[in-house]
């Protein structure tokens, strides 16, 4: 892991370059880049970006999937003192324009497939775009790293430009640990998205702390299964691998069959991904314990995991999936299940623990007045420590509201027991009020997930003229299942008080999720439930 003198992930990377320039840094399908090659190419990209006018303190968007160009651009921006704005490549129109406008980004690096709409949007806010092809680096059919012409004919490809500038250096800049390393926007569930300022110090603290909990070092091979444009993928997949000395395996977009190939071909030992990704892998007929024979640790973050799901995955994959918890505002991981430890289940709610506080992290559970509760008390989780962001980008009011006195109020309902195990009961705003009774959706979901035919569940409160809100469940069943909505209502009534049991169950093909795997309950609330197949009681 990084030397004690390291204050940023770039410091740690430079130490790795000096110590082992010939070791493998990146693996992309059948091509590899050594540490030295990665450093040289990122220097050349930095030269190209400086020529585009990028200077210290500027923000540049990266709208790429998991490819080497993502890593090269991040390093290049850090080397010239600029900050990467992480952008979901699927963002179009107003979503993209809002991020570029609010962040003040001077440019965007994107895939050739997205170049046209990114360029058009950038023109609205005076930001240039530079395209690159995901097909670069994928083959050794020839010795060039050049690919086809980019979609926008007036733009030269990023890699093509970088290869022409190999050997040139951008000049030495040492980033201030308090400056922005990643600008990452929240999902905007409670208003417009807000830009979290993930500092260089916070990125290193999160990556180093998680690596120590998971026991990662240069003997591992890290698979970037989570998207790098999300804080989980950026920090506890990419940065963790790059600063711990591990090869980082990239597979562009997530596809279960491609990822299964990567586990075998590249001898993957470690990854972090949303539970939905693991469920997708488990759904393949090729997913057997033999495929994961070389794995040392699997972690899941971004969305709640039920005890039943963990048990099912362990039977299917041959490995226990450890929980990890974090937020955009905590620069990813702050709570994790220590490697080799099995998380306990909260007896009151049936919720599986997300772990214990990572090194340097302080947790409190507080009541609505901000007063701390003792062990076992249920309230809002508050987090403080070196990985918590100092605030939101150019938004002091939102900062003061979410981080009074520097501690982050997460909005998550939680319990911390006497042994330090953390249980996330639910988002506070998702609590259902039915006939004056309070219901946590997670508690209902955990019961429904006990059914062998149930794969995913989301429980929400929907408007009800009599009760105010009624408990409603959306359920994804396993292929070939014959379970009915009334079967599941009966199951819930067996284990829950009458007011907690869903009054309707809807069987659906899939649930809406964010890129990090979180189920978007607000989308379910907005759907019309008066369709055939619902039973309301």
Short mmCIF file of C-alpha atoms in Angstrom, two decimals:
data_model
loop_
_atom_site.label_atom_id
_atom_site.label_comp_id
_atom_site.label_asym_id
_atom_site.label_seq_id
_atom_site.Cartn_x
_atom_site.Cartn_y
_atom_site.Cartn_z
CA UNK A 1 0.00 0.00 0.00
CA UNK A 2 1.06 3.67 -0.25
CA UNK A 3 4.05 4.83 1.71
CA UNK A 4 3.38 6.89 4.80
CA UNK A 5 4.66 10.02 2.98
CA UNK A 6 1.98 9.75 0.31
CA UNK A 7 -0.69 12.41 0.61
CA UNK A 8 -2.49 11.72 -2.64
CA UNK A 9 -3.17 8.77 -4.92
CA UNK A 10 -0.89 10.42 -7.48
CA UNK A 11 1.96 10.33 -4.92
CA UNK A 12 1.35 6.60 -4.49
CA UNK A 13 1.23 6.07 -8.25
CA UNK A 14 4.55 7.89 -8.73
CA UNK A 15 6.08 5.67 -6.04
CA UNK A 16 4.85 2.62 -7.97
CA UNK A 17 6.34 3.98 -11.21
CA UNK A 18 9.75 4.37 -9.54
CA UNK A 19 9.60 0.97 -7.86
CA UNK A 20 8.14 -1.28 -10.57
CA UNK A 21 7.79 0.37 -13.99
CA UNK A 22 7.73 -3.00 -15.76
CA UNK A 23 4.88 -4.48 -13.73
CA UNK A 24 1.40 -4.70 -15.22
CA UNK A 25 -0.88 -1.73 -14.56
CA UNK A 26 -3.84 -2.24 -16.93
CA UNK A 27 -5.35 -5.25 -18.66
CA UNK A 28 -7.91 -4.64 -21.39
CA UNK A 29 -9.11 -7.77 -23.16
CA UNK A 30 -5.93 -9.25 -24.74
CA UNK A 31 -3.76 -6.17 -24.31
CA UNK A 32 -1.75 -5.06 -21.31
CA UNK A 33 -0.08 -1.79 -20.38
CA UNK A 34 2.82 -1.74 -17.96
CA UNK A 35 3.14 0.81 -15.19
CA UNK A 36 5.77 2.67 -17.20
CA UNK A 37 3.68 2.65 -20.39
CA UNK A 38 0.63 3.87 -18.50
CA UNK A 39 2.63 6.69 -16.94
CA UNK A 40 4.18 7.72 -20.27
CA UNK A 41 0.82 7.69 -22.06
CA UNK A 42 -0.86 9.68 -19.30
CA UNK A 43 1.98 12.23 -19.53
CA UNK A 44 1.30 12.52 -23.25
CA UNK A 45 -2.45 12.91 -22.66
CA UNK A 46 -1.64 15.65 -20.14
CA UNK A 47 0.39 17.47 -22.81
CA UNK A 48 -2.56 17.20 -25.22
CA UNK A 49 -4.99 18.53 -22.61
CA UNK A 50 -2.71 21.46 -21.75
CA UNK A 51 -2.67 22.34 -25.43
CA UNK A 52 -6.47 22.38 -25.28
CA UNK A 53 -6.17 25.06 -22.63
CA UNK A 54 -6.69 22.95 -19.50
CA UNK A 55 -4.95 24.51 -16.52
CA UNK A 56 -4.58 24.00 -12.81
CA UNK A 57 -7.97 24.14 -11.10
CA UNK A 58 -9.98 23.48 -14.24
CA UNK A 59 -12.68 20.81 -14.46
CA UNK A 60 -12.81 18.36 -17.39
CA UNK A 61 -15.57 15.79 -17.84
CA UNK A 62 -14.85 12.12 -18.50
CA UNK A 63 -17.78 10.32 -20.14
CA UNK A 64 -16.27 6.89 -20.72
CA UNK A 65 -16.94 3.27 -19.83
CA UNK A 66 -14.28 1.07 -18.17
CA UNK A 67 -11.43 1.43 -20.65
CA UNK A 68 -7.74 2.44 -20.39
CA UNK A 69 -8.50 5.94 -21.68
CA UNK A 70 -10.49 6.60 -18.50
CA UNK A 71 -7.46 5.89 -16.31
CA UNK A 72 -5.07 7.77 -18.61
CA UNK A 73 -7.29 10.85 -18.57
CA UNK A 74 -7.64 10.82 -14.78
CA UNK A 75 -3.87 10.62 -14.29
CA UNK A 76 -3.32 13.28 -16.97
CA UNK A 77 -5.70 15.71 -15.29
CA UNK A 78 -4.15 15.13 -11.89
CA UNK A 79 -0.70 15.74 -13.36
CA UNK A 80 -1.72 19.22 -14.53
CA UNK A 81 -3.69 20.07 -11.40
CA UNK A 82 -7.14 19.71 -12.98
CA UNK A 83 -10.15 17.80 -11.67
CA UNK A 84 -12.04 15.01 -13.48
CA UNK A 85 -15.83 15.38 -13.57
CA UNK A 86 -17.26 11.85 -13.66
CA UNK A 87 -20.09 11.60 -16.19
CA UNK A 88 -22.33 8.66 -16.98
CA UNK A 89 -21.82 8.15 -20.75
CA UNK A 90 -25.54 7.52 -21.11
CA UNK A 91 -26.38 11.10 -20.10
CA UNK A 92 -27.90 13.11 -22.92
CA UNK A 93 -29.56 16.47 -23.31
CA UNK A 94 -30.55 18.28 -20.14
CA UNK A 95 -28.84 15.79 -17.79
CA UNK A 96 -25.48 16.32 -19.47
CA UNK A 97 -25.96 20.05 -19.96
CA UNK A 98 -26.76 20.50 -16.25
CA UNK A 99 -23.53 18.76 -15.17
CA UNK A 100 -21.37 20.72 -17.60
CA UNK A 101 -23.01 24.02 -16.73
CA UNK A 102 -23.04 23.56 -12.95
CA UNK A 103 -19.45 22.29 -12.82
CA UNK A 104 -18.07 24.87 -15.23
CA UNK A 105 -16.27 22.11 -17.13
CA UNK A 106 -14.01 23.42 -19.89
CA UNK A 107 -14.19 20.20 -21.89
CA UNK A 108 -15.24 16.55 -22.07
CA UNK A 109 -13.39 13.39 -23.05
CA UNK A 110 -15.91 10.94 -24.49
CA UNK A 111 -16.29 7.85 -26.65
CA UNK A 112 -16.60 8.29 -30.39
CA UNK A 113 -20.08 6.77 -30.18
CA UNK A 114 -21.20 9.67 -27.99
CA UNK A 115 -19.13 12.40 -29.64
CA UNK A 116 -21.88 14.02 -31.65
CA UNK A 117 -24.32 14.67 -28.83
CA UNK A 118 -21.55 15.53 -26.33
CA UNK A 119 -20.11 18.05 -28.77
CA UNK A 120 -23.53 19.59 -29.40
CA UNK A 121 -24.24 19.86 -25.67
CA UNK A 122 -20.78 21.26 -24.97
CA UNK A 123 -21.36 24.04 -27.46
CA UNK A 124 -24.30 25.19 -25.33
CA UNK A 125 -22.02 25.77 -22.34
CA UNK A 126 -18.75 26.62 -24.12
CA UNK A 127 -17.01 23.29 -23.44
CA UNK A 128 -14.97 21.45 -26.09
CA UNK A 129 -15.07 17.66 -26.52
CA UNK A 130 -12.36 15.20 -27.44
CA UNK A 131 -13.35 11.72 -28.64
CA UNK A 132 -11.62 8.37 -28.23
CA UNK A 133 -12.52 4.90 -29.46
CA UNK A 134 -13.12 2.09 -26.99
CA UNK A 135 -11.60 -0.23 -29.60
CA UNK A 136 -8.15 1.17 -28.86
CA UNK A 137 -5.92 -1.20 -26.91
CA UNK A 138 -8.20 -4.18 -27.54
CA UNK A 139 -6.02 -6.10 -29.96
CA UNK A 140 -2.44 -6.92 -30.81
CA UNK A 141 -3.23 -7.56 -34.48
CA UNK A 142 -0.66 -4.84 -35.19
CA UNK A 143 1.71 -2.83 -33.07
CA UNK A 144 -0.22 0.41 -33.29
CA UNK A 145 -2.62 1.64 -30.64
CA UNK A 146 -4.49 3.63 -33.25
CA UNK A 147 -8.12 2.86 -34.02
CA UNK A 148 -10.72 3.96 -36.55
CA UNK A 149 -11.46 7.61 -37.20
CA UNK A 150 -13.64 9.18 -34.48
CA UNK A 151 -17.28 9.94 -35.13
CA UNK A 152 -16.70 13.68 -35.33
CA UNK A 153 -14.46 14.17 -38.34
CA UNK A 154 -13.03 17.47 -37.09
CA UNK A 155 -11.65 15.85 -33.93
CA UNK A 156 -8.48 13.83 -33.64
CA UNK A 157 -8.65 10.77 -31.42
CA UNK A 158 -7.25 11.20 -27.90
CA UNK A 159 -5.01 8.14 -28.14
CA UNK A 160 -3.79 9.10 -31.61
CA UNK A 161 -2.81 12.53 -30.32
CA UNK A 162 -1.15 11.03 -27.25
CA UNK A 163 0.94 8.56 -29.23
CA UNK A 164 2.28 11.45 -31.30
CA UNK A 165 3.39 13.18 -28.08
CA UNK A 166 4.97 10.18 -26.35
CA UNK A 167 8.09 11.17 -24.47
CA UNK A 168 6.87 14.68 -23.71
CA UNK A 169 6.18 15.71 -20.13
CA UNK A 170 3.56 18.17 -18.87
CA UNK A 171 5.75 19.55 -16.08
CA UNK A 172 5.66 18.56 -12.44
CA UNK A 173 2.64 19.59 -10.40
CA UNK A 174 2.05 18.24 -6.91
CA UNK A 175 -1.70 18.39 -6.19
CA UNK A 176 -2.80 19.99 -2.96
CA UNK A 177 -4.32 17.16 -0.86
CA UNK A 178 -7.27 19.47 -0.14
CA UNK A 179 -7.98 20.12 -3.82
CA UNK A 180 -10.56 18.27 -5.91
CA UNK A 181 -9.52 14.85 -7.23
CA UNK A 182 -12.98 13.83 -8.48
CA UNK A 183 -16.08 15.94 -8.91
CA UNK A 184 -18.97 13.51 -8.61
CA UNK A 185 -22.64 14.41 -8.73
CA UNK A 186 -25.35 12.91 -6.53
CA UNK A 187 -28.31 11.19 -8.14
CA UNK A 188 -30.57 14.14 -7.36
CA UNK A 189 -33.22 12.16 -5.44
CA UNK A 190 -34.04 15.16 -3.22
CA UNK A 191 -33.60 17.96 -5.76
CA UNK A 192 -31.11 18.90 -8.47
CA UNK A 193 -27.89 16.83 -8.44
CA UNK A 194 -25.14 18.30 -6.26
CA UNK A 195 -21.42 18.08 -6.99
CA UNK A 196 -19.48 16.38 -4.22
CA UNK A 197 -15.87 17.58 -3.98
CA UNK A 198 -13.89 14.38 -3.45
CA UNK A 199 -10.47 15.70 -2.47
CA UNK A 200 -7.13 14.05 -3.17
CA UNK A 201 -6.70 13.38 0.54
CA UNK A 202 -10.18 11.85 0.75
CA UNK A 203 -9.58 9.57 -2.24
CA UNK A 204 -6.35 8.24 -0.76
CA UNK A 205 -7.93 7.81 2.69
CA UNK A 206 -10.85 5.82 1.27
CA UNK A 207 -8.72 3.68 -1.03
CA UNK A 208 -6.05 2.99 1.61
CA UNK A 209 -8.57 2.25 4.33
CA UNK A 210 -10.52 -0.16 2.17
CA UNK A 211 -7.37 -1.89 0.92
CA UNK A 212 -6.34 -2.55 4.52
CA UNK A 213 -9.76 -3.98 5.40
CA UNK A 214 -9.77 -6.20 2.29
CA UNK A 215 -6.09 -7.15 2.61
CA UNK A 216 -5.19 -5.98 -0.91
CA UNK A 217 -1.61 -5.83 -2.19
CA UNK A 218 0.47 -6.35 -5.35
CA UNK A 219 -0.28 -10.07 -5.36
CA UNK A 220 -3.93 -9.38 -6.21
CA UNK A 221 -5.57 -8.77 -9.56
CA UNK A 222 -8.45 -6.31 -9.36
CA UNK A 223 -11.39 -6.46 -11.76
CA UNK A 224 -13.16 -3.13 -12.30
CA UNK A 225 -16.68 -4.51 -12.39
CA UNK A 226 -18.37 -1.35 -11.08
CA UNK A 227 -18.51 1.55 -13.57
CA UNK A 228 -15.54 3.89 -13.20
CA UNK A 229 -17.81 6.91 -13.72
CA UNK A 230 -19.36 6.09 -10.33
CA UNK A 231 -17.51 6.81 -7.08
CA UNK A 232 -17.40 3.11 -6.13
CA UNK A 233 -15.72 2.09 -9.37
CA UNK A 234 -13.42 5.11 -9.43
CA UNK A 235 -12.11 4.72 -5.88
CA UNK A 236 -12.45 1.17 -4.57
CA UNK A 237 -11.93 -0.52 -7.89
CA UNK A 238 -9.58 1.70 -9.92
CA UNK A 239 -7.66 3.74 -7.34
CA UNK A 240 -7.40 0.82 -4.92
CA UNK A 241 -5.87 -1.36 -7.63
CA UNK A 242 -3.55 1.29 -8.99
CA UNK A 243 -2.10 2.39 -5.64
CA UNK A 244 -1.90 -1.08 -4.09
CA UNK A 245 0.28 -2.37 -6.93
CA UNK A 246 -2.32 -4.68 -8.42
CA UNK A 247 -3.06 -5.09 -12.12
CA UNK A 248 -6.42 -3.48 -12.93
CA UNK A 249 -8.60 -5.49 -15.36
CA UNK A 250 -11.02 -3.47 -17.49
CA UNK A 251 -13.83 -4.88 -19.66
CA UNK A 252 -15.53 -1.70 -20.97
CA UNK A 253 -19.31 -2.10 -20.40
CA UNK A 254 -20.53 -4.74 -17.96
CA UNK A 255 -21.62 -7.93 -19.71
CA UNK A 256 -21.89 -11.11 -17.61
CA UNK A 257 -20.31 -13.44 -20.17
CA UNK A 258 -17.38 -11.08 -20.78
CA UNK A 259 -16.85 -10.65 -17.04
CA UNK A 260 -16.90 -14.42 -16.48
CA UNK A 261 -14.23 -14.75 -19.17
CA UNK A 262 -12.14 -12.12 -17.37
CA UNK A 263 -12.27 -14.00 -14.05
CA UNK A 264 -10.77 -17.04 -15.72
CA UNK A 265 -8.40 -15.54 -18.27
CA UNK A 266 -6.86 -12.87 -16.03
CA UNK A 267 -6.89 -14.79 -12.73
CA UNK A 268 -8.96 -12.16 -10.94
CA UNK A 269 -8.67 -12.27 -7.15
CA UNK A 270 -10.78 -9.29 -6.11
CA UNK A 271 -13.65 -7.05 -7.19
CA UNK A 272 -16.38 -4.74 -5.91
CA UNK A 273 -19.74 -4.45 -7.66
CA UNK A 274 -23.42 -3.84 -7.06
CA UNK A 275 -25.41 -6.87 -5.99
CA UNK A 276 -27.34 -6.67 -9.26
CA UNK A 277 -24.10 -7.43 -11.13
CA UNK A 278 -23.48 -10.53 -9.02
CA UNK A 279 -27.05 -11.66 -9.59
CA UNK A 280 -26.51 -11.21 -13.31
CA UNK A 281 -23.37 -13.37 -13.16
CA UNK A 282 -25.18 -16.01 -11.13
CA UNK A 283 -27.89 -16.14 -13.78
CA UNK A 284 -25.42 -17.47 -16.36
CA UNK A 285 -25.18 -21.22 -16.82
CA UNK A 286 -21.40 -20.76 -16.89
CA UNK A 287 -21.27 -19.36 -13.35
CA UNK A 288 -19.84 -22.16 -11.22
CA UNK A 289 -17.47 -22.16 -8.25
CA UNK A 290 -14.71 -23.34 -10.62
CA UNK A 291 -14.87 -20.03 -12.53
CA UNK A 292 -14.18 -18.18 -9.27
CA UNK A 293 -11.58 -20.61 -7.97
CA UNK A 294 -8.83 -17.97 -7.94
CA UNK A 295 -10.91 -15.35 -6.15
CA UNK A 296 -9.78 -14.22 -2.72
CA UNK A 297 -12.50 -11.68 -1.95
CA UNK A 298 -15.78 -10.41 -3.41
CA UNK A 299 -17.39 -7.23 -2.11
CA UNK A 300 -20.73 -5.64 -2.86
CA UNK A 301 -21.60 -1.98 -2.48
CA UNK A 302 -24.09 0.57 -3.72
CA UNK A 303 -27.31 -1.22 -2.79
CA UNK A 304 -28.71 -3.24 0.13
CA UNK A 305 -28.03 -6.98 0.23
CA UNK A 306 -30.33 -9.44 1.97
CA UNK A 307 -29.11 -12.46 3.95
CA UNK A 308 -31.02 -14.75 1.56
CA UNK A 309 -29.26 -13.23 -1.45
CA UNK A 310 -25.82 -13.64 0.11
CA UNK A 311 -26.55 -17.29 0.90
CA UNK A 312 -27.83 -17.94 -2.62
CA UNK A 313 -24.77 -16.32 -4.21
CA UNK A 314 -22.41 -18.25 -1.98
CA UNK A 315 -23.95 -21.53 -3.15
CA UNK A 316 -23.76 -20.43 -6.77
CA UNK A 317 -20.36 -18.73 -6.89
CA UNK A 318 -18.59 -20.54 -4.10
CA UNK A 319 -17.73 -17.31 -2.26
CA UNK A 320 -19.23 -15.22 0.50
CA UNK A 321 -19.99 -11.69 -0.76
CA UNK A 322 -18.85 -9.11 1.80
CA UNK A 323 -20.80 -5.89 2.24
CA UNK A 324 -19.31 -2.41 1.91
CA UNK A 325 -21.11 0.88 2.49
CA UNK A 326 -20.37 4.40 1.36
CA UNK A 327 -21.77 7.39 -0.47
CA UNK A 328 -20.68 9.92 -3.05
CA UNK A 329 -20.18 12.34 -0.16
CA UNK A 330 -17.94 9.90 1.73
CA UNK A 331 -15.72 9.27 -1.32
CA UNK A 332 -17.03 5.71 -1.42
CA UNK A 333 -16.25 3.22 1.35
CA UNK A 334 -16.49 4.14 5.04
CA UNK A 335 -17.99 0.91 6.41
CA UNK A 336 -17.07 -2.63 5.36
CA UNK A 337 -17.24 -6.22 6.50
CA UNK A 338 -13.66 -7.21 7.34
CA UNK A 339 -12.24 -9.85 5.05
CA UNK A 340 -13.01 -13.36 6.26
CA UNK A 341 -15.77 -12.16 8.58
CA UNK A 342 -19.44 -12.98 8.10
CA UNK A 343 -21.80 -10.08 8.76
CA UNK A 344 -24.46 -10.62 11.45
CA UNK A 345 -28.19 -10.06 10.92
CA UNK A 346 -30.17 -7.57 13.01
CA UNK A 347 -32.71 -9.60 14.96
CA UNK A 348 -35.30 -6.81 14.99
CA UNK A 349 -35.38 -5.93 11.28
CA UNK A 350 -33.78 -8.95 9.61
CA UNK A 351 -31.28 -6.62 7.89
CA UNK A 352 -27.76 -7.84 7.11
CA UNK A 353 -25.00 -5.63 8.51
CA UNK A 354 -22.98 -3.55 6.05
CA UNK A 355 -19.90 -3.91 8.26
CA UNK A 356 -17.88 -1.88 10.74
CA UNK A 357 -16.33 1.57 10.50
CA UNK A 358 -13.13 1.64 8.44
CA UNK A 359 -9.90 3.10 9.87
CA UNK A 360 -10.23 6.77 10.78
CA UNK A 361 -14.02 6.83 10.35
CA UNK A 362 -16.29 7.96 13.18
CA UNK A 363 -19.96 6.97 13.18
CA UNK A 364 -22.89 8.20 15.25
CA UNK A 365 -26.58 7.42 15.16
CA UNK A 366 -28.52 10.59 15.97
CA UNK A 367 -32.12 11.49 16.68
CA UNK A 368 -34.01 14.24 14.76
CA UNK A 369 -32.55 16.88 17.09
CA UNK A 370 -28.99 15.73 16.37
CA UNK A 371 -28.44 14.10 19.76
CA UNK A 372 -26.48 10.82 19.71
CA UNK A 373 -28.24 7.57 20.47
CA UNK A 374 -26.68 4.64 22.29
CA UNK A 375 -25.98 1.15 20.92
CA UNK A 376 -29.10 -0.32 19.37
CA UNK A 377 -30.82 3.04 18.99
CA UNK A 378 -32.43 3.65 15.61
CA UNK A 379 -31.92 7.03 13.95
CA UNK A 380 -29.95 8.78 11.22
CA UNK A 381 -26.38 7.67 10.49
CA UNK A 382 -23.83 10.47 10.76
CA UNK A 383 -20.30 10.00 9.36
CA UNK A 384 -17.12 11.95 9.90
CA UNK A 385 -13.54 11.22 8.94
CA UNK A 386 -10.86 11.93 6.34
CA UNK A 387 -12.85 10.67 3.37
CA UNK A 388 -15.94 12.84 3.96
CA UNK A 389 -16.09 15.65 1.40
CA UNK A 390 -15.60 19.24 2.63
CA UNK A 391 -18.77 20.25 0.83
CA UNK A 392 -20.76 20.52 -2.38
CA UNK A 393 -19.41 22.32 -5.41
CA UNK A 394 -20.38 26.00 -5.26
CA UNK A 395 -23.35 25.21 -3.02
CA UNK A 396 -22.78 26.45 0.55
CA UNK A 397 -26.45 26.15 1.53
CA UNK A 398 -26.61 22.45 0.63
CA UNK A 399 -23.26 21.93 2.38
CA UNK A 400 -24.48 23.55 5.59
CA UNK A 401 -27.67 21.50 5.51
CA UNK A 402 -26.00 18.09 4.93
CA UNK A 403 -22.76 18.62 6.84
CA UNK A 404 -23.30 20.74 9.93
CA UNK A 405 -20.00 21.00 11.80
CA UNK A 406 -18.29 18.94 9.08
CA UNK A 407 -20.05 15.64 9.82
CA UNK A 408 -22.21 14.17 7.06
CA UNK A 409 -25.84 13.43 7.83
CA UNK A 410 -26.40 10.54 5.44
CA UNK A 411 -30.19 10.41 5.34
CA UNK A 412 -29.96 6.67 6.08
CA UNK A 413 -31.87 5.15 8.97
CA UNK A 414 -29.41 2.99 10.88
CA UNK A 415 -28.61 0.98 13.97
CA UNK A 416 -25.10 0.43 15.36
CA UNK A 417 -24.85 -2.35 17.91
CA UNK A 418 -22.55 -2.61 20.92
CA UNK A 419 -19.91 -4.42 18.84
CA UNK A 420 -19.81 -1.71 16.17
CA UNK A 421 -21.75 -3.55 13.49
CA UNK A 422 -23.74 -1.14 11.32
CA UNK A 423 -27.22 -1.96 9.99
CA UNK A 424 -28.75 0.32 7.37
CA UNK A 425 -32.48 0.01 7.94
CA UNK A 426 -33.55 2.27 5.07
CA UNK A 427 -33.50 5.76 3.62
CA UNK A 428 -35.35 8.02 6.04
CA UNK A 429 -37.42 9.51 3.24
CA UNK A 430 -38.60 6.05 2.16
CA UNK A 431 -40.29 5.22 5.46
CA UNK A 432 -43.98 4.42 4.87
CA UNK A 433 -46.74 5.91 7.03
CA UNK A 434 -49.81 3.67 6.79
CA UNK A 435 -52.76 4.47 9.06
CA UNK A 436 -50.33 6.21 11.42
CA UNK A 437 -48.01 3.21 11.65
CA UNK A 438 -44.40 3.51 10.45
CA UNK A 439 -43.04 0.79 8.12
CA UNK A 440 -39.46 0.41 6.91
CA UNK A 441 -39.49 -1.00 3.34
CA UNK A 442 -36.32 -3.01 3.97
CA UNK A 443 -38.00 -5.07 6.68
CA UNK A 444 -40.79 -6.12 4.29
CA UNK A 445 -38.31 -6.76 1.47
CA UNK A 446 -36.20 -9.06 3.64
CA UNK A 447 -39.23 -11.26 4.35
CA UNK A 448 -40.27 -11.53 0.70
CA UNK A 449 -36.70 -12.41 -0.29
CA UNK A 450 -36.96 -15.54 1.85
CA UNK A 451 -39.05 -17.11 -0.90
CA UNK A 452 -36.83 -19.29 -3.09
CA UNK A 453 -38.45 -17.96 -6.28
CA UNK A 454 -37.89 -14.27 -5.48
CA UNK A 455 -34.85 -12.59 -6.99
CA UNK A 456 -35.40 -8.87 -6.28
CA UNK A 457 -37.94 -6.81 -4.33
CA UNK A 458 -38.72 -3.15 -3.88
CA UNK A 459 -41.34 -2.00 -1.39
CA UNK A 460 -42.80 1.51 -1.54
CA UNK A 461 -45.63 3.50 -0.04
CA UNK A 462 -48.31 4.50 -2.52
CA UNK A 463 -51.13 7.01 -1.98
CA UNK A 464 -54.22 5.49 -0.39
CA UNK A 465 -57.44 7.39 0.29
CA UNK A 466 -58.15 5.40 3.47
CA UNK A 467 -54.70 4.69 4.96
CA UNK A 468 -52.73 7.67 3.66
CA UNK A 469 -50.18 5.26 2.20
CA UNK A 470 -50.42 1.56 1.47
CA UNK A 471 -47.52 -0.89 1.49
CA UNK A 472 -46.89 -2.05 -2.08
CA UNK A 473 -44.28 -4.52 -3.31
CA UNK A 474 -42.70 -4.87 -6.75
CA UNK A 475 -41.16 -8.31 -7.20
CA UNK A 476 -38.84 -9.86 -9.80
CA UNK A 477 -39.07 -13.65 -9.71
CA UNK A 478 -36.59 -16.21 -10.96
CA UNK A 479 -37.05 -17.66 -14.48
CA UNK A 480 -39.73 -20.36 -14.59
CA UNK A 481 -41.25 -19.39 -11.25
CA UNK A 482 -44.93 -20.11 -10.66
CA UNK A 483 -45.22 -18.02 -7.50
CA UNK A 484 -48.20 -15.67 -7.42
CA UNK A 485 -48.76 -12.29 -5.84
CA UNK A 486 -51.14 -13.84 -3.31
CA UNK A 487 -48.51 -16.40 -2.34
CA UNK A 488 -46.16 -13.57 -1.45
CA UNK A 489 -48.78 -11.60 0.45
CA UNK A 490 -49.48 -14.75 2.49
CA UNK A 491 -45.76 -15.17 3.20
CA UNK A 492 -45.48 -11.59 4.43
CA UNK A 493 -48.52 -12.00 6.69
CA UNK A 494 -46.94 -15.06 8.24
CA UNK A 495 -43.90 -13.12 9.50
CA UNK A 496 -45.05 -9.50 9.77
CA UNK A 497 -47.65 -7.51 11.64
CA UNK A 498 -50.76 -6.97 9.54
CA UNK A 499 -50.04 -3.27 8.91
CA UNK A 500 -46.55 -4.10 7.57
CA UNK A 501 -47.62 -6.79 5.10
CA UNK A 502 -48.02 -5.49 1.53
CA UNK A 503 -51.57 -4.87 0.48
CA UNK A 504 -50.56 -5.41 -3.12
CA UNK A 505 -47.77 -7.26 -4.90
CA UNK A 506 -46.86 -6.63 -8.48
CA UNK A 507 -44.76 -9.15 -10.43
CA UNK A 508 -42.46 -7.27 -12.82
CA UNK A 509 -39.71 -8.19 -15.28
CA UNK A 510 -37.16 -5.82 -13.77
CA UNK A 511 -36.73 -2.96 -11.31
CA UNK A 512 -35.40 0.48 -12.19
CA UNK A 513 -31.90 0.97 -10.79
CA UNK A 514 -29.14 3.56 -10.82
CA UNK A 515 -25.76 2.74 -12.33
CA UNK A 516 -24.55 1.80 -8.86
CA UNK A 517 -27.35 -0.76 -8.47
CA UNK A 518 -29.60 1.20 -6.12
CA UNK A 519 -33.28 0.57 -6.77
CA UNK A 520 -35.05 3.80 -7.73
CA UNK A 521 -38.16 3.62 -5.61
CA UNK A 522 -39.36 7.02 -6.76
CA UNK A 523 -39.82 5.64 -10.28
CA UNK A 524 -41.96 2.83 -8.91
CA UNK A 525 -44.13 5.28 -7.00
CA UNK A 526 -44.88 7.14 -10.21
CA UNK A 527 -46.04 4.05 -12.12
CA UNK A 528 -49.71 3.23 -12.62
CA UNK A 529 -50.55 0.20 -10.53
CA UNK A 530 -54.08 -0.25 -11.82
CA UNK A 531 -53.09 -2.97 -14.26
CA UNK A 532 -53.96 -6.61 -14.56
CA UNK A 533 -51.95 -8.85 -12.28
CA UNK A 534 -52.22 -6.77 -9.11
CA UNK A 535 -54.12 -7.99 -6.10
CA UNK A 536 -55.14 -5.31 -3.64
CA UNK A 537 -56.51 -6.37 -0.29
#
